[in-house]
PDB file of C-alpha atoms in Angstrom:
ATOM      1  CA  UNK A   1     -10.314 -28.609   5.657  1.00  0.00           C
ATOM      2  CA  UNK A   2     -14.170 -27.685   4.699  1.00  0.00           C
ATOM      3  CA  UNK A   3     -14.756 -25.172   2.760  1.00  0.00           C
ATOM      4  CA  UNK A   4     -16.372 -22.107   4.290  1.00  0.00           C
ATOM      5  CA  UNK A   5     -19.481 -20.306   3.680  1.00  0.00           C
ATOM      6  CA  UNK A   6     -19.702 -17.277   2.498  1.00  0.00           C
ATOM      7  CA  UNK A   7     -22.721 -14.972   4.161  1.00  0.00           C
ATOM      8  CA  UNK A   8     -22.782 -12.681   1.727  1.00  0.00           C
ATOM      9  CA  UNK A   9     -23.070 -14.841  -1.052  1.00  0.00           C
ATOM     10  CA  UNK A  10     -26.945 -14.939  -1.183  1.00  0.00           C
ATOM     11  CA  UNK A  11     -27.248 -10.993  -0.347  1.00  0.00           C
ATOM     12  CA  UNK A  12     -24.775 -10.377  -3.779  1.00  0.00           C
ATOM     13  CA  UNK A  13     -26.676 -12.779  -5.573  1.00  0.00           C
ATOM     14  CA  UNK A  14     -30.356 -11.730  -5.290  1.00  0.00           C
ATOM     15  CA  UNK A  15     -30.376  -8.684  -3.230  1.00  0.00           C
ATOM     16  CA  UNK A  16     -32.199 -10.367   0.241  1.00  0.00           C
ATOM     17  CA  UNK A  17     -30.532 -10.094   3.902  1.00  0.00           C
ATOM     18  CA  UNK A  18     -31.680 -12.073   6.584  1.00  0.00           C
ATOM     19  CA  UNK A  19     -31.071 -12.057  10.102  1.00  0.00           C
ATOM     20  CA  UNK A  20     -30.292 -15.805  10.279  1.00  0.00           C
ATOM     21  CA  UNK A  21     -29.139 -17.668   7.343  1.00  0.00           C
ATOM     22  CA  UNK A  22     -31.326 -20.787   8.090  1.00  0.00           C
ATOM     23  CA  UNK A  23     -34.795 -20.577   9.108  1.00  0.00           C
ATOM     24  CA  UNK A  24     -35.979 -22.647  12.104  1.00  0.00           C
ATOM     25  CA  UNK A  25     -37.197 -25.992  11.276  1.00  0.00           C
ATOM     26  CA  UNK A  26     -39.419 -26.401  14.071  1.00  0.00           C
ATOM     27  CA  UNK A  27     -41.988 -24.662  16.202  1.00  0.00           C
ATOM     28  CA  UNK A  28     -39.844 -25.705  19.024  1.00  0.00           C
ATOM     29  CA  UNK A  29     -36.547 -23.966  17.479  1.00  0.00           C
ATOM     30  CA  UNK A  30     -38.619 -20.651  16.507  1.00  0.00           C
ATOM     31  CA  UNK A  31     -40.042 -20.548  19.878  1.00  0.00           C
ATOM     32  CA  UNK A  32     -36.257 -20.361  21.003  1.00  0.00           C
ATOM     33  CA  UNK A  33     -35.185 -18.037  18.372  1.00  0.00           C
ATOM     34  CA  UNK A  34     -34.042 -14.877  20.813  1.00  0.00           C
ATOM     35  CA  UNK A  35     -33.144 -12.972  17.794  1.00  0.00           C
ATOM     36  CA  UNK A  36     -36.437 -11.816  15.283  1.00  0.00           C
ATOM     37  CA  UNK A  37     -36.317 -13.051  11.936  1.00  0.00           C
ATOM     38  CA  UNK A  38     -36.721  -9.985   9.846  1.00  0.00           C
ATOM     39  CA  UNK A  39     -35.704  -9.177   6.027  1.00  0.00           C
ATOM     40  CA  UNK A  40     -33.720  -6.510   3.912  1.00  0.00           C
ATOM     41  CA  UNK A  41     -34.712  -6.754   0.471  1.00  0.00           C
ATOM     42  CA  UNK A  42     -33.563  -4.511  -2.348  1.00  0.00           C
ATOM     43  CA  UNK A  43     -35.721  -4.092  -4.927  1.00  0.00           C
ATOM     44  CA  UNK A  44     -33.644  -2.456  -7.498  1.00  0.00           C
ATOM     45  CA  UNK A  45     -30.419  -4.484  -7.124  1.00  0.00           C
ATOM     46  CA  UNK A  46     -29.485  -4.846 -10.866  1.00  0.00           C
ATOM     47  CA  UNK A  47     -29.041  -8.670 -11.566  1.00  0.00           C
ATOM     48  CA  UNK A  48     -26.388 -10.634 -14.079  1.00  0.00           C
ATOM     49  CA  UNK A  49     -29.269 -11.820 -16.807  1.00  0.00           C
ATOM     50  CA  UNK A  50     -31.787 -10.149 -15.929  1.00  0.00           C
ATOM     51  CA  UNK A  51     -34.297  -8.530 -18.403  1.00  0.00           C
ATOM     52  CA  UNK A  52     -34.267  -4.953 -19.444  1.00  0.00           C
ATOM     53  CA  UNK A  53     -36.538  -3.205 -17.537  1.00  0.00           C
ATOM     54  CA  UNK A  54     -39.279  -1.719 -20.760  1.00  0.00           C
ATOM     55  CA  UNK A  55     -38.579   1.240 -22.752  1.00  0.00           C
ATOM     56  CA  UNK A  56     -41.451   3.120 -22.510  1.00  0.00           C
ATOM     57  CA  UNK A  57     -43.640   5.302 -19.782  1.00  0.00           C
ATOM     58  CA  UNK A  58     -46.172   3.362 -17.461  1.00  0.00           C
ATOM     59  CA  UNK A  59     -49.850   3.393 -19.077  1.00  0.00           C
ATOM     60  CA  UNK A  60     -52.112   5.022 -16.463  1.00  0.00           C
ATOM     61  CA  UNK A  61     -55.439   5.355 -16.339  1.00  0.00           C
ATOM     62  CA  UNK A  62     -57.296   7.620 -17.828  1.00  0.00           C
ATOM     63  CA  UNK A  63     -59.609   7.884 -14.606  1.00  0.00           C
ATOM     64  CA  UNK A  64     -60.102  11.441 -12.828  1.00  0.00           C
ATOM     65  CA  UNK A  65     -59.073  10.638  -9.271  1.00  0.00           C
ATOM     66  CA  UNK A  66     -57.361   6.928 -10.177  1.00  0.00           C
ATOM     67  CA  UNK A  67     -53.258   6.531 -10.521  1.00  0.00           C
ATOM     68  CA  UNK A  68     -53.701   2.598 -11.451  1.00  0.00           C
ATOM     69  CA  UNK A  69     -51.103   1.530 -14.094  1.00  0.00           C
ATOM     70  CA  UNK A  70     -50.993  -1.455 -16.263  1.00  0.00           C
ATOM     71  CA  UNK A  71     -50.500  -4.758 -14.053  1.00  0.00           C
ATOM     72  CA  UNK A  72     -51.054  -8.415 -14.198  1.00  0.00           C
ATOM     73  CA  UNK A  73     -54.419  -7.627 -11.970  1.00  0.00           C
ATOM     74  CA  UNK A  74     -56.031  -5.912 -15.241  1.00  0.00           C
ATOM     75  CA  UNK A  75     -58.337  -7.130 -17.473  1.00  0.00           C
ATOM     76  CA  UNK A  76     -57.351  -6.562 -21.079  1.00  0.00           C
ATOM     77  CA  UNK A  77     -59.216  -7.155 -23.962  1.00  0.00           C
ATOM     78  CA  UNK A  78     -56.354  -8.124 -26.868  1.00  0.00           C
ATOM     79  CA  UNK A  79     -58.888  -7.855 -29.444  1.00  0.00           C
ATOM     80  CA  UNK A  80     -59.837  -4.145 -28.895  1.00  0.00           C
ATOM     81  CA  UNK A  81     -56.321  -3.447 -27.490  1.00  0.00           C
ATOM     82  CA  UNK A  82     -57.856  -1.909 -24.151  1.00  0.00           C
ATOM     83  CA  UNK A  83     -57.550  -2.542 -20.711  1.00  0.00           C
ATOM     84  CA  UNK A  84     -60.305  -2.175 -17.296  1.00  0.00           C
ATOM     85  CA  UNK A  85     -58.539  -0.756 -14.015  1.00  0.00           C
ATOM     86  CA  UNK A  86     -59.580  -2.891 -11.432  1.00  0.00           C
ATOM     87  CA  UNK A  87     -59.982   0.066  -9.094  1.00  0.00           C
TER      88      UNK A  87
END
């Protein structure tokens, strides 16, 4: 007997639903898709392995009407040790 799939599985595992488990291969089978393909993802699922998440507040900028924080889209400057909001 086959073994069966679990649907879950991939939900436990990352955190992502999807309305079909497969997604349609061709334009022809999407066209024919009656139900939407849509998405449930939760963002703060705690993972097996993952990294700890860092222990210390978000640096903000220092900017009167600006709420950026630290991200991979700043420029920083590892010599001086500062940073340039991109906003």
């Amino acid at each position: 007997m086959a073994e069966e799939w679990d649907v879950h599985a991939p939900e436990e595992r990352d955190g992502v639903r999807f309305t079909w488990g497969v997604w349609p291969s061709t334009r022809l089978e999407a066209t024919r898709t009656v139900v939407p393909v849509g998405c449930m993802y939760t963002p703060l699922k705690s993972i097996d392995g993952m990294p700890p998440a860092v222990e210390y507040e978000p640096i903000r900028c220092k900017g009167a009407a600006c709420g950026c924080v630290l991200n991979p889209f700043c420029q920083v400057d590892f010599g001086t040790k500062m940073w340039t909001c991109p906003f």
